[in-house]
GROMACS .gro file of C-alpha atoms in nm:
model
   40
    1UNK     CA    1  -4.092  -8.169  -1.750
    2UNK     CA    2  -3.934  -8.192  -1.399
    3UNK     CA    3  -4.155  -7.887  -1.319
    4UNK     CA    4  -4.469  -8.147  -1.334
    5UNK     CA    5  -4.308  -8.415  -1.138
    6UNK     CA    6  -4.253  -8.105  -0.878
    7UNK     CA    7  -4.586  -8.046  -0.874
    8UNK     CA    8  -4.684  -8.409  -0.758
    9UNK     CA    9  -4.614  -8.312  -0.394
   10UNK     CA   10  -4.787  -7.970  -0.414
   11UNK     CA   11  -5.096  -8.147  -0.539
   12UNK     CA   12  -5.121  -8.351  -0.252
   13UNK     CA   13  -5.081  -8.061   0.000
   14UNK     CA   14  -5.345  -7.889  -0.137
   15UNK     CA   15  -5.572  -8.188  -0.181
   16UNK     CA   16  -5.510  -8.276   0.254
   17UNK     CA   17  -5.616  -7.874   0.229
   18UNK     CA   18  -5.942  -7.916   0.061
   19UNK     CA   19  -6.000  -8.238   0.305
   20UNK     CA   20  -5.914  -8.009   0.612
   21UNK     CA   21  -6.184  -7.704   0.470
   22UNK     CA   22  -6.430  -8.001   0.393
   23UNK     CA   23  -6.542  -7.742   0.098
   24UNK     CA   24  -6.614  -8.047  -0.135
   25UNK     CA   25  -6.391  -7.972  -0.407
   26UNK     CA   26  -6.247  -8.315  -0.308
   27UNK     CA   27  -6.461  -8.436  -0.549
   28UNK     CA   28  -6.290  -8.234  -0.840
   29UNK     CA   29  -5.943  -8.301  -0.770
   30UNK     CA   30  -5.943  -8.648  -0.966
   31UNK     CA   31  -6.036  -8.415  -1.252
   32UNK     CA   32  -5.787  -8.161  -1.194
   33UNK     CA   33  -5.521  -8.466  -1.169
   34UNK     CA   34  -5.652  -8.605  -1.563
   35UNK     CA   35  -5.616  -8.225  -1.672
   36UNK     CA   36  -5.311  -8.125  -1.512
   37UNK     CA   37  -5.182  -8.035  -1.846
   38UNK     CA   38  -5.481  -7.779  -1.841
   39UNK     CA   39  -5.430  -7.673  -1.465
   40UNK     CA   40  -5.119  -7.558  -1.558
   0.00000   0.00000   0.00000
């Protein structure tokens, strides 16, 4: 389960990505976040 605690990080580097491309998926990442089990 280490993998997930990895993936904390990651999911902040791509979340300051969506933020820099302003492509609005902003607004999907808390959803990603509460399925992360399903992202994966």
């Amino acid at each position: 389960m280490r993998a997930i605690g990895a993936l904390g990080p990651a999911i902040r580097v791509v979340q300051l990505l969506y933020v820099v491309s302003g492509t609005g998926i902003v607004e999907q990442v808390p959803t990603y976040r509460g399925e992360g089990h399903a992202f994966l």
